[in-house]
Coordinates of N, CA and C and ligand atoms in Angstrom, one line a residue:
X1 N 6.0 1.4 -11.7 CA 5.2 1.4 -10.4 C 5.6 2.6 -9.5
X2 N 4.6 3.4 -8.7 CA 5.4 4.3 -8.2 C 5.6 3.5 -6.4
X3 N 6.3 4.2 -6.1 CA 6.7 3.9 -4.5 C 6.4 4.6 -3.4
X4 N 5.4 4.0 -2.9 CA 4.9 5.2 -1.1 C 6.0 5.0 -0.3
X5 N 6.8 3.9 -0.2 CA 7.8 4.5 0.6 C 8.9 3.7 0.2
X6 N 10.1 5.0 0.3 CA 11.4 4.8 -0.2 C 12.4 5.1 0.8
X7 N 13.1 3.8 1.5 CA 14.5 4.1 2.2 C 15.7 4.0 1.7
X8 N 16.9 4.7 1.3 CA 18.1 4.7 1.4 C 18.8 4.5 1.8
X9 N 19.5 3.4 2.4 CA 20.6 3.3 3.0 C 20.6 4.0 4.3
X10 N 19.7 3.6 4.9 CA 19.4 4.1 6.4 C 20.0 3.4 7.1
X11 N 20.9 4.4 8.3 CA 22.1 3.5 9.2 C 21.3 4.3 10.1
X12 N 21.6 3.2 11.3 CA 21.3 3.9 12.5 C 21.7 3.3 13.8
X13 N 22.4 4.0 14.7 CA 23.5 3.9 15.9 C 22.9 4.2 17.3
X14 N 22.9 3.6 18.2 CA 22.1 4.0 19.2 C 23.6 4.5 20.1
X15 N 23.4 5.4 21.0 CA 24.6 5.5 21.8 C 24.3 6.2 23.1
X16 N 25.3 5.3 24.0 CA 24.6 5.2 25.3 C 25.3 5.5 26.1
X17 N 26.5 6.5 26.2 CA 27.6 6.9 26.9 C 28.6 6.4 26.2
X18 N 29.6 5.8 26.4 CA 30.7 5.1 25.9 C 30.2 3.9 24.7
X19 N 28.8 3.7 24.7 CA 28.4 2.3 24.4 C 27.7 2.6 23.1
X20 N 28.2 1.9 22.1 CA 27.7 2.8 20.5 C 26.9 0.8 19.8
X21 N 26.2 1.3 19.2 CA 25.4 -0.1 18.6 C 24.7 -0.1 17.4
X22 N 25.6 -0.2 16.3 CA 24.6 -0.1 15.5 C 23.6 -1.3 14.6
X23 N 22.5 -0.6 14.8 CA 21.5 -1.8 14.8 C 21.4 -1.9 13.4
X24 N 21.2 -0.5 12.1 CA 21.0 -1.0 10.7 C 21.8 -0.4 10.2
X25 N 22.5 -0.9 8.8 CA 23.5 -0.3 8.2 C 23.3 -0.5 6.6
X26 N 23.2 0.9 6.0 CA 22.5 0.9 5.1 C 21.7 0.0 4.3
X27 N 20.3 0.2 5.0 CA 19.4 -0.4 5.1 C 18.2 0.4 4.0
X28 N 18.4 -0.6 3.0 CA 17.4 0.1 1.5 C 16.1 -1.1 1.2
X29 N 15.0 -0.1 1.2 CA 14.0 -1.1 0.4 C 12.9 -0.1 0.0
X30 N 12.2 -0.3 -1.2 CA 10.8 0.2 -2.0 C 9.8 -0.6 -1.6
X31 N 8.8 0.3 -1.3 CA 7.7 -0.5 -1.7 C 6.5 0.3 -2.2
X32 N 6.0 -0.8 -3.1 CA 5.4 0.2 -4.5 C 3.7 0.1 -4.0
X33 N 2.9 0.6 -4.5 CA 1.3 0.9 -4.7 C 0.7 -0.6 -4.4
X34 N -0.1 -1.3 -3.5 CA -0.6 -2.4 -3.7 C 0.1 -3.6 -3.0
X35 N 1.5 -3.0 -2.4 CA 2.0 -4.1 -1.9 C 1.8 -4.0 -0.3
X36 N 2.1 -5.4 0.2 CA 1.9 -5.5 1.4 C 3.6 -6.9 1.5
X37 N 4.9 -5.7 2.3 CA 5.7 -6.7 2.8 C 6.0 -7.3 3.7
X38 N 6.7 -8.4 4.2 CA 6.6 -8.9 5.6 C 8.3 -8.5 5.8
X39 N 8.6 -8.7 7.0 CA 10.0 -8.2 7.3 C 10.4 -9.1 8.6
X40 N 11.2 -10.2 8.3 CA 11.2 -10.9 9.8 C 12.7 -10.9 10.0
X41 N 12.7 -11.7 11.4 CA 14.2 -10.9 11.8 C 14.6 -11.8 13.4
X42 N 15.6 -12.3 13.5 CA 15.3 -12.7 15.1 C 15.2 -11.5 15.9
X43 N 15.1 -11.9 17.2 CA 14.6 -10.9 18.2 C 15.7 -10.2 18.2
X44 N 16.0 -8.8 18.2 CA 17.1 -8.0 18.2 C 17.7 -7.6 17.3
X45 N 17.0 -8.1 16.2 CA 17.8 -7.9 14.7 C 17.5 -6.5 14.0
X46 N 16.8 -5.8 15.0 CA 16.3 -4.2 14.6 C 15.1 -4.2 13.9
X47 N 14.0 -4.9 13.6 CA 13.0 -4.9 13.6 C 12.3 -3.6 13.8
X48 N 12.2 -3.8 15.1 CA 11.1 -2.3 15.5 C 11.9 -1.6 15.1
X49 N 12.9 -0.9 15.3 CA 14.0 0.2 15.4 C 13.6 0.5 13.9
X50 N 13.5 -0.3 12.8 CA 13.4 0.0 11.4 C 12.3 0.6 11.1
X51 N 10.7 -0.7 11.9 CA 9.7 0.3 11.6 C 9.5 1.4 11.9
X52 N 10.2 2.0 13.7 CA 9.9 2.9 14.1 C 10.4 4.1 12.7
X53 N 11.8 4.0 12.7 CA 12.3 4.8 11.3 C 11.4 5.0 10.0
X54 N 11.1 3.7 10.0 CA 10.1 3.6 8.5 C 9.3 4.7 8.7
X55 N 8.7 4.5 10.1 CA 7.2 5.4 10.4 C 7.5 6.5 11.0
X56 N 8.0 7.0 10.7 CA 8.4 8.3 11.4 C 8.7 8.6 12.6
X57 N 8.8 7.7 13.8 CA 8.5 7.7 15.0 C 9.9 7.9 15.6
X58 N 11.2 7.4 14.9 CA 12.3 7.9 15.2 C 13.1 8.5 14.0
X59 N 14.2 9.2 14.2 CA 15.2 9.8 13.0 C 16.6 8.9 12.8
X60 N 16.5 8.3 12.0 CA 18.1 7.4 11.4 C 19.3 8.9 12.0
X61 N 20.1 7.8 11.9 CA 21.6 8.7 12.1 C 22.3 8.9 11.1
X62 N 21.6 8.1 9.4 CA 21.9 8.0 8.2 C 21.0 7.5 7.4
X63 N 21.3 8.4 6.6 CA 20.1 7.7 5.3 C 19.0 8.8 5.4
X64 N 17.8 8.5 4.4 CA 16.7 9.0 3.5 C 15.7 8.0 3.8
X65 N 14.5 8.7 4.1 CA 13.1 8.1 4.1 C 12.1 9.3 3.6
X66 N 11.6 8.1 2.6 CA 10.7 9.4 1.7 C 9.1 8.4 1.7
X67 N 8.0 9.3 2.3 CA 7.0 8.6 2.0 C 5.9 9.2 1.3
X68 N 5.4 9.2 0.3 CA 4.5 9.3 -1.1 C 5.0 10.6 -1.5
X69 N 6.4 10.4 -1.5 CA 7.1 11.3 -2.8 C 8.0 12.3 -1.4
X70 N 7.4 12.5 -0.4 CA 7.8 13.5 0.7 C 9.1 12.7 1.6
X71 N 10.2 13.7 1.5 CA 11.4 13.1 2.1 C 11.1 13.7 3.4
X72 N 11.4 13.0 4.7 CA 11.4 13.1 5.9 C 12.9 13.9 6.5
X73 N 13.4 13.9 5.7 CA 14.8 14.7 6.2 C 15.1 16.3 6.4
X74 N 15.6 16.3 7.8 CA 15.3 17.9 7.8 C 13.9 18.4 8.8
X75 N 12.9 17.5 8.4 CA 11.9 18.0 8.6 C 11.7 18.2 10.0
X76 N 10.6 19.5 10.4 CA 10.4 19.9 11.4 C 9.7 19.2 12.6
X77 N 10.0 18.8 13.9 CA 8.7 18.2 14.6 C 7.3 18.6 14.2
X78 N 7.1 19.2 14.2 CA 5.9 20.0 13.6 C 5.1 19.0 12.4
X79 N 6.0 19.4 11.3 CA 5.7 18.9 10.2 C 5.5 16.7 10.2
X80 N 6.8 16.5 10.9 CA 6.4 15.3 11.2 C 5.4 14.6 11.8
X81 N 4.8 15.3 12.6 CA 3.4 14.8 13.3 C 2.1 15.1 12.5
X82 N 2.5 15.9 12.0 CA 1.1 16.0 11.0 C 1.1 15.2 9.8
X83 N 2.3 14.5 9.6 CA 2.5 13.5 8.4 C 2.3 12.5 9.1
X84 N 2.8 11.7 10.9 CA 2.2 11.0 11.2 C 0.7 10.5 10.6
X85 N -0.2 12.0 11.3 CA -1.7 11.9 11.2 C -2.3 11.2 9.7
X86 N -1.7 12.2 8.7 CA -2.2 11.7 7.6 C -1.6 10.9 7.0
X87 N -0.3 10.8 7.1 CA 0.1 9.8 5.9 C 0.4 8.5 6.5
X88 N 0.7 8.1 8.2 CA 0.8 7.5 8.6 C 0.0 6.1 9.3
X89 N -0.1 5.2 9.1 CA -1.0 4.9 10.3 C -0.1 3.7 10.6
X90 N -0.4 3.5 11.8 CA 0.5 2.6 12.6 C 0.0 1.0 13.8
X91 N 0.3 0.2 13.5 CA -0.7 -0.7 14.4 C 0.6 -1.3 15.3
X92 N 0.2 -1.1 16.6 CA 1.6 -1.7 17.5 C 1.2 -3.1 18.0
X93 N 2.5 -4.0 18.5 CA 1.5 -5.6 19.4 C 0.8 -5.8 19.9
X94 N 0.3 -5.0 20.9 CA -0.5 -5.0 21.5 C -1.7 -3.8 21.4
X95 N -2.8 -4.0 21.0 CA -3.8 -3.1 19.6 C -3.7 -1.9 20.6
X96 N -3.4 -1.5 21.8 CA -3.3 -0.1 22.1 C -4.4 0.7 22.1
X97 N -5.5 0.2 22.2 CA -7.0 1.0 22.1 C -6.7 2.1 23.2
X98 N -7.7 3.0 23.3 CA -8.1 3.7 24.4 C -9.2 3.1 25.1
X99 N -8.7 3.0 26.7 CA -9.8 1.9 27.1 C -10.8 2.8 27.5
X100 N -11.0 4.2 27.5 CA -12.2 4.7 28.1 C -13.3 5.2 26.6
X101 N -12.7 4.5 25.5 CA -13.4 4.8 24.3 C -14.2 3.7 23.6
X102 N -15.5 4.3 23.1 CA -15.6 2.9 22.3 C -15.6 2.9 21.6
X103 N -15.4 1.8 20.5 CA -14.9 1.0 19.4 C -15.0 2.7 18.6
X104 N -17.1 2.9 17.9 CA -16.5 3.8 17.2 C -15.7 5.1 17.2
X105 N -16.1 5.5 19.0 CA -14.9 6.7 19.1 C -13.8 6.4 18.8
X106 N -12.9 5.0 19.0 CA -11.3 5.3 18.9 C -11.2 5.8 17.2
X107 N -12.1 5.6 16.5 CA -12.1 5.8 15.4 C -12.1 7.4 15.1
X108 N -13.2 7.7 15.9 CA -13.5 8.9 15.6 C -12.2 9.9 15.9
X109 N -12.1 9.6 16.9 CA -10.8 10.8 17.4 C -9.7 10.7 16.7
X110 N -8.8 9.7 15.8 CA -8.2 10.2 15.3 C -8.4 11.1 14.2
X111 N -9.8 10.6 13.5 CA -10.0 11.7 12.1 C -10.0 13.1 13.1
X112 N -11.0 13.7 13.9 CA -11.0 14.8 14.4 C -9.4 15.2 14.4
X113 N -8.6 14.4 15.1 CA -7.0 15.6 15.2 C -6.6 15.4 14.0
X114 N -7.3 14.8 12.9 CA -6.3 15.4 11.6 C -7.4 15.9 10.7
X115 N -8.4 16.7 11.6 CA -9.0 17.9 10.9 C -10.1 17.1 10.5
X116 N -10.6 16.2 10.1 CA -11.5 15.5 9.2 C -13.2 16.5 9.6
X117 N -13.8 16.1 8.8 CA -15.0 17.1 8.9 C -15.9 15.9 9.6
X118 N -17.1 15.8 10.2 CA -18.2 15.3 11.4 C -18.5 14.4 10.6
X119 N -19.2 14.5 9.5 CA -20.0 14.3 8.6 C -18.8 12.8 7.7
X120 N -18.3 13.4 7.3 CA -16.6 12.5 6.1 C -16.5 11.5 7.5
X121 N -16.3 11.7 8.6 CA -15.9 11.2 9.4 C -16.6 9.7 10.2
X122 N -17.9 10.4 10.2 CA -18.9 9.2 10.7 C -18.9 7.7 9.6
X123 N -19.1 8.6 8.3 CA -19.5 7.7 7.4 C -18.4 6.8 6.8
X124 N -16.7 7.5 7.0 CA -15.4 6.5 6.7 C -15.5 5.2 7.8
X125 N -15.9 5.7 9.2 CA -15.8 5.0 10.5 C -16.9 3.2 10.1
X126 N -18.2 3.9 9.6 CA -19.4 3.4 9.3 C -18.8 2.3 8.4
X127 N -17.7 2.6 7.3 CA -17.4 1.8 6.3 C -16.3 0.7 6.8
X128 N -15.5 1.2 7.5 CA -14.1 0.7 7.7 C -14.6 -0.1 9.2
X129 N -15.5 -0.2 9.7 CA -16.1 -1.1 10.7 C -17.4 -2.1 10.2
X130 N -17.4 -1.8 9.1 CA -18.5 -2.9 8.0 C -17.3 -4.0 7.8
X131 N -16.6 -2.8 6.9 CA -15.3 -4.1 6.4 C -14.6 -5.1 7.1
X132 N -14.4 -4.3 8.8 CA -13.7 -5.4 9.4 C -14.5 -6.2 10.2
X133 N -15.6 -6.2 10.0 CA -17.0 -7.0 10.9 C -17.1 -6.9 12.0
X134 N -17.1 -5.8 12.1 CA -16.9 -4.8 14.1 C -18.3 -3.8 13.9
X135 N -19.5 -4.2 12.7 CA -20.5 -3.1 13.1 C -21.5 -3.4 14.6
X136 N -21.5 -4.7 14.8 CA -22.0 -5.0 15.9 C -20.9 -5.0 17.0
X137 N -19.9 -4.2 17.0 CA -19.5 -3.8 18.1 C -18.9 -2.7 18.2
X138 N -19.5 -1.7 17.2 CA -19.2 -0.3 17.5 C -19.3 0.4 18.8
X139 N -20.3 -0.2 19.4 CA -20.9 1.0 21.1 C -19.6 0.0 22.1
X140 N -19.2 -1.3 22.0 CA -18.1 -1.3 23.2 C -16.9 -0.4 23.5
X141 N -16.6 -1.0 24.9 CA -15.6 -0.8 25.2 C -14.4 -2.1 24.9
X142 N -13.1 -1.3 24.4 CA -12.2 -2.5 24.5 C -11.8 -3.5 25.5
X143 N -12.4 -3.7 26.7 CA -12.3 -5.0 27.4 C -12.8 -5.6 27.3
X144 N -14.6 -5.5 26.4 CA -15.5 -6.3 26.2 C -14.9 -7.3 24.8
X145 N -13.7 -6.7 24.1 CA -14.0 -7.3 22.9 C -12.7 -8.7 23.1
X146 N -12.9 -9.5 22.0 CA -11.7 -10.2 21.7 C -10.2 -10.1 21.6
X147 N -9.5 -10.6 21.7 CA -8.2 -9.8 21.1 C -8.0 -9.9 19.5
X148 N -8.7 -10.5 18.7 CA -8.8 -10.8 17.2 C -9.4 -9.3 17.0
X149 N -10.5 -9.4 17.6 CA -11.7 -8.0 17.6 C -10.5 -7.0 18.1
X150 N -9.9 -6.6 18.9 CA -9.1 -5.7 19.1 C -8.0 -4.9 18.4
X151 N -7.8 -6.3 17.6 CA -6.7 -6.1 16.4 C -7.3 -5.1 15.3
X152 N -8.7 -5.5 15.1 CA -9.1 -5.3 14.4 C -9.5 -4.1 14.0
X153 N -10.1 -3.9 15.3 CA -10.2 -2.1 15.2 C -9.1 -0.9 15.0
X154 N -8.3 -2.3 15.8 CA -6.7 -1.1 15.5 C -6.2 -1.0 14.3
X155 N -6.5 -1.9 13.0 CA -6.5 -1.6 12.2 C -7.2 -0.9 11.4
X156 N -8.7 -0.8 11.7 CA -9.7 0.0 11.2 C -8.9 1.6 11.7
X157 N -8.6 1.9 13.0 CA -8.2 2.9 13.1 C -7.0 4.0 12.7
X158 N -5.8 2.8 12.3 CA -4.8 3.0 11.6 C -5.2 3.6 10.1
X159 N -6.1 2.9 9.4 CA -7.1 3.1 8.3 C -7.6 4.3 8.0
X160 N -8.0 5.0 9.7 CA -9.0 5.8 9.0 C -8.6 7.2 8.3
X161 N -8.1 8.0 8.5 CA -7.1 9.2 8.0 C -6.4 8.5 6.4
X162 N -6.5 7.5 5.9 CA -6.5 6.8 4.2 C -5.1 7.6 4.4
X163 N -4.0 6.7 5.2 CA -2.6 6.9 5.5 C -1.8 6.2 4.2
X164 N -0.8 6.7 3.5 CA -0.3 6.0 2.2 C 0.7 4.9 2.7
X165 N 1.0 4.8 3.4 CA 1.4 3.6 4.3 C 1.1 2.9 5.5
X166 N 0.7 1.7 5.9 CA 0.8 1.3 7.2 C 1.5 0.7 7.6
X167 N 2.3 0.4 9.0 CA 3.2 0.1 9.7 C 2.5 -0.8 11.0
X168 N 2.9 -2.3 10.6 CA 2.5 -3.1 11.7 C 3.9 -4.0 12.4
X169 N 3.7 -3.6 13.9 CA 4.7 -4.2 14.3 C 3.9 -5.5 15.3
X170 N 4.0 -6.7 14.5 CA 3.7 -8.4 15.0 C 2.2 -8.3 15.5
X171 N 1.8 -7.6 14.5 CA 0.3 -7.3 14.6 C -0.5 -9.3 15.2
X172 N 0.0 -9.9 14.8 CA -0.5 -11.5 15.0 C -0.3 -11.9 16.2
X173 N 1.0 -11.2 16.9 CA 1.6 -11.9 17.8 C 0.8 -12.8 19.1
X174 N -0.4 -11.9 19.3 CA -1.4 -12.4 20.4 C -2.8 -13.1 20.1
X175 N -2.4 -13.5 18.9 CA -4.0 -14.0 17.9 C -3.5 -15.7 18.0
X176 N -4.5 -16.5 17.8 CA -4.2 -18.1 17.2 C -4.3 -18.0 15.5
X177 N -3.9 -19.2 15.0 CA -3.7 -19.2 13.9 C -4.6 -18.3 13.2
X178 N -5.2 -18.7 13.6 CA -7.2 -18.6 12.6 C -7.0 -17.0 12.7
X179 N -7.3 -16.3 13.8 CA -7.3 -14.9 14.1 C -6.3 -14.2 13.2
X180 N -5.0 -14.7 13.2 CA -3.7 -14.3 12.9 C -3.9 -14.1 11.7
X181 N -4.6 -14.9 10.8 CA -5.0 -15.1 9.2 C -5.9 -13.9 9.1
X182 N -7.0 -14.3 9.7 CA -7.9 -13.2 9.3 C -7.3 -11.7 9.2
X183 N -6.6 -11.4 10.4 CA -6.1 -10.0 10.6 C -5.1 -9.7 9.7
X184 N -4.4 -10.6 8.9 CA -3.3 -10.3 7.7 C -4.5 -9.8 6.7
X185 N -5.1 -11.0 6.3 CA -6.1 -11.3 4.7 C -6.4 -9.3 4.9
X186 N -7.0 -9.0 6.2 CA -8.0 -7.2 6.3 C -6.5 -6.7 5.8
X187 N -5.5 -6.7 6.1 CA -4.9 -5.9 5.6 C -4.5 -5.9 4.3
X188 N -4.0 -6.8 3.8 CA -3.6 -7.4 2.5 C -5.1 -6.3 1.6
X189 N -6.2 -6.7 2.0 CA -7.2 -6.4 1.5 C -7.3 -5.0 0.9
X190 N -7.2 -4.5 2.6 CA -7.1 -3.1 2.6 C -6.3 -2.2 1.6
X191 N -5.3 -2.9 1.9 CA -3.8 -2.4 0.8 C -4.1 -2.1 -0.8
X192 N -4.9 -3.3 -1.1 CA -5.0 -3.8 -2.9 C -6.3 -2.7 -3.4
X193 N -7.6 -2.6 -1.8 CA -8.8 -1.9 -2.3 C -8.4 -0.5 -2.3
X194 N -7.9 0.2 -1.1 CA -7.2 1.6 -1.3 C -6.1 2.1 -2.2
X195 N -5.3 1.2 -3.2 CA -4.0 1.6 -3.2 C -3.0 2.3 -2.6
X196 N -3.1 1.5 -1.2 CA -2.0 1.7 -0.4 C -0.5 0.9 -0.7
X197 N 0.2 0.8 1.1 CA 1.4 -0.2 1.2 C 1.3 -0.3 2.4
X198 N 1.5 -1.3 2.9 CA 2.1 -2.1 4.0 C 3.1 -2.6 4.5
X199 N 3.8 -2.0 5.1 CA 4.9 -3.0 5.8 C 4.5 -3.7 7.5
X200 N 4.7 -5.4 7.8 CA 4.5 -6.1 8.5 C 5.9 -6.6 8.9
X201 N 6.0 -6.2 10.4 CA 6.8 -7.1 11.1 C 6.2 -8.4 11.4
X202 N 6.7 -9.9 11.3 CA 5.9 -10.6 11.8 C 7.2 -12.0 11.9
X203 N 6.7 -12.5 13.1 CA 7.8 -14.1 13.2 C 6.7 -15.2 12.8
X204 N 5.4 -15.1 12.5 CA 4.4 -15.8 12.1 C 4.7 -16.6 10.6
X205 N 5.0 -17.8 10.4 CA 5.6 -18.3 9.0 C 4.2 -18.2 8.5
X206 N 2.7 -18.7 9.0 CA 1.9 -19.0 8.6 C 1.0 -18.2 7.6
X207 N 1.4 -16.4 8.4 CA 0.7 -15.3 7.7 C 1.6 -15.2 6.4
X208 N 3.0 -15.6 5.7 CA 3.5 -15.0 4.8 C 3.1 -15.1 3.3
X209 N 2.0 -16.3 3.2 CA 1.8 -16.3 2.1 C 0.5 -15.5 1.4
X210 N 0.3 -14.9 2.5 CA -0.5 -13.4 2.6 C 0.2 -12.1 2.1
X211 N 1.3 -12.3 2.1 CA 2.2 -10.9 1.8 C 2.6 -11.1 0.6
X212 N 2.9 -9.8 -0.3 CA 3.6 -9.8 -1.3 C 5.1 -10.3 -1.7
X213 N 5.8 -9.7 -0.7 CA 7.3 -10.2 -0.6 C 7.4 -10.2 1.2
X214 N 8.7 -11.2 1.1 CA 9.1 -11.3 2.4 C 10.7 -10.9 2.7
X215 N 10.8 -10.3 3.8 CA 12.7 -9.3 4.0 C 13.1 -10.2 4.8
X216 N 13.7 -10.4 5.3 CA 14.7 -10.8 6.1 C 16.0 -9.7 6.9
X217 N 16.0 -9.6 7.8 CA 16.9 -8.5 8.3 C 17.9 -9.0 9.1
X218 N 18.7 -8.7 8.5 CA 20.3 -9.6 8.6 C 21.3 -8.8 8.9
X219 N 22.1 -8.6 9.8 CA 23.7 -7.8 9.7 C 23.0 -6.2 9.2
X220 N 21.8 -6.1 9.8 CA 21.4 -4.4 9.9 C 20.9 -3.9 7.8
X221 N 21.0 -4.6 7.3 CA 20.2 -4.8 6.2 C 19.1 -5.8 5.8
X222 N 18.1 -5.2 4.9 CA 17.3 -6.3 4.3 C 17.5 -7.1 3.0
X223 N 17.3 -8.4 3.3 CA 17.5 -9.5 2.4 C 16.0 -9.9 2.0
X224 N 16.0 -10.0 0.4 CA 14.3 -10.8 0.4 C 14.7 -12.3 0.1
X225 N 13.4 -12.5 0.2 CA 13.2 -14.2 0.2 C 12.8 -14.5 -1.2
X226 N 13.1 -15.5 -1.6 CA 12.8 -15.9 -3.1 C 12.5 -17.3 -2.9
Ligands
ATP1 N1 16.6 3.1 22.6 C1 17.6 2.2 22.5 N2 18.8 2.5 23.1 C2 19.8 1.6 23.0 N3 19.7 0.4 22.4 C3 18.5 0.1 21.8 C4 17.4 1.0 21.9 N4 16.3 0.4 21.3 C5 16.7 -0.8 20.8 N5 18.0 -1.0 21.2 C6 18.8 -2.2 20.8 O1 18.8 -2.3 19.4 C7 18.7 -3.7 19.0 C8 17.5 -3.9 18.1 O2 16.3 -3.7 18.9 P1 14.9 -3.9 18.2 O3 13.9 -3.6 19.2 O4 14.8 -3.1 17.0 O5 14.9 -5.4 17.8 P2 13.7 -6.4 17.2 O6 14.3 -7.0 16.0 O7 12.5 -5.6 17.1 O8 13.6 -7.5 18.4 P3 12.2 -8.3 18.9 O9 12.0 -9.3 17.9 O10 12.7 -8.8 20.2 O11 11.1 -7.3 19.0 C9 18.6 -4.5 20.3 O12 19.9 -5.0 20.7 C10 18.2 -3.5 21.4 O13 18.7 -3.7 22.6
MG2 MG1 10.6 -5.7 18.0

């Protein structure tokens, strides 16, 4: 199986004057073509801090992150942001829309900054708002919509740039059950129809039988569940 993303023994130390903390310590996991894993953790247990690392958003103090074959190490701000764009996509707790955009612009604007052509662009948006059953609400704005609907687009938009990984931090957290399910199943979905991977932060027991494997993050490493 190959692996879109590969961490090594990623440590990482936050330090704050005199005050050093380290939140993960050689912290290793794969995840191969098709999968979608969950990663739970109590509150503080470095969760975010991992995905941020996973996703490029911060630099470990140790260790290797390699995503669809490309090690992140060394690399230039430069270069990092543009692997954001494409290889990335990212959904945070709170779906983070642009409130002066509607549904299909937020879409649109990310393909534009990662170059996408007018044309490639309409018609991915067209598809990826079919699939998550947001075509009747392409022209809103995000106050008009639900927070299930909100999720949703944020996923469609993480989507659109066909990122080799996505990165969800408690994407459910603001959903009820029902919502919470549906917005896993689109991803799960997503994952298996594109040959992507997914990593999911989530304290939700309900979504895990949705996921392929489940971590546990313990003493700054991951443990899976069996
Ligand atoms: N920028 C930072 N500087 C210093 N310490 C930090 C920083 N970011 C996070 N921490 C600390 O690192 C630890 C892990 O934080 P993190 O946000 O990764 O936890 P989490 O598992 O996501 O928690 P939650 O479930 O509450 O979201 C916490 O003790 C936090 O206070
Ligand atoms: Mg967190």
């Amino acid at each position: 199986m190959k692996p879109l993303l590969q961490i090594n023994e990623v440590t990482h130390t936050f330090h704050d004057g005199d005050f050093e903390l380290t939140v993960l310590n050689k912290l290793s996991l794969q995840v191969n073509v098709g999968e979608l894993v969950a990663v739970m953790g109590p509150s503080g247990s470095g969760k975010s801090t991992f995905l941020s690392i996973a996703g490029a958003l911060l630099t470990p103090t140790g260790g290797e992150v390699t995503i669809a074959g490309v090690s992140l190490s060394g690399m230039k701000a430069q270069m990092l942001a543009e692997l954001r764009l494409k290889r990335i996509g990212f959904i945070f707790q709170s779906a983070n829309l642009v409130p002066y955009l509607k549904v299909k612009e937020q879409l649109l604007l990310v393909a534009k900054l990662a170059g996408m052509d007018a044309a490639t662009a309409a018609k991915r948006a067209a598809e990826l708002l079919e699939r998550m059953g947001l075509t009747h609400r392409q022209q809103y704005y995000p106050d008009k919509l639900s927070g299930g609907e909100k999720q949703r687009v944020a996923i469609a938009r993480a989507w659109m740039n066909s990122p080799s990984v996505l990165f969800a931090d408690e994407p459910t957290a603001s959903l009820d059950a029902m919502r919470g399910q549906d917005v896993v199943r689109m991803i799960a979905e997503e994952v298996k129809a594109e040959g992507k991977a997914a990593v999911m932060v989530t304290h939700d027991e309900r979504v895990l039988p949705l996921c392929d494997r489940v971590m546990h993050l313990k003493d700054g490493a991951l443990i899976e569940d069996r």
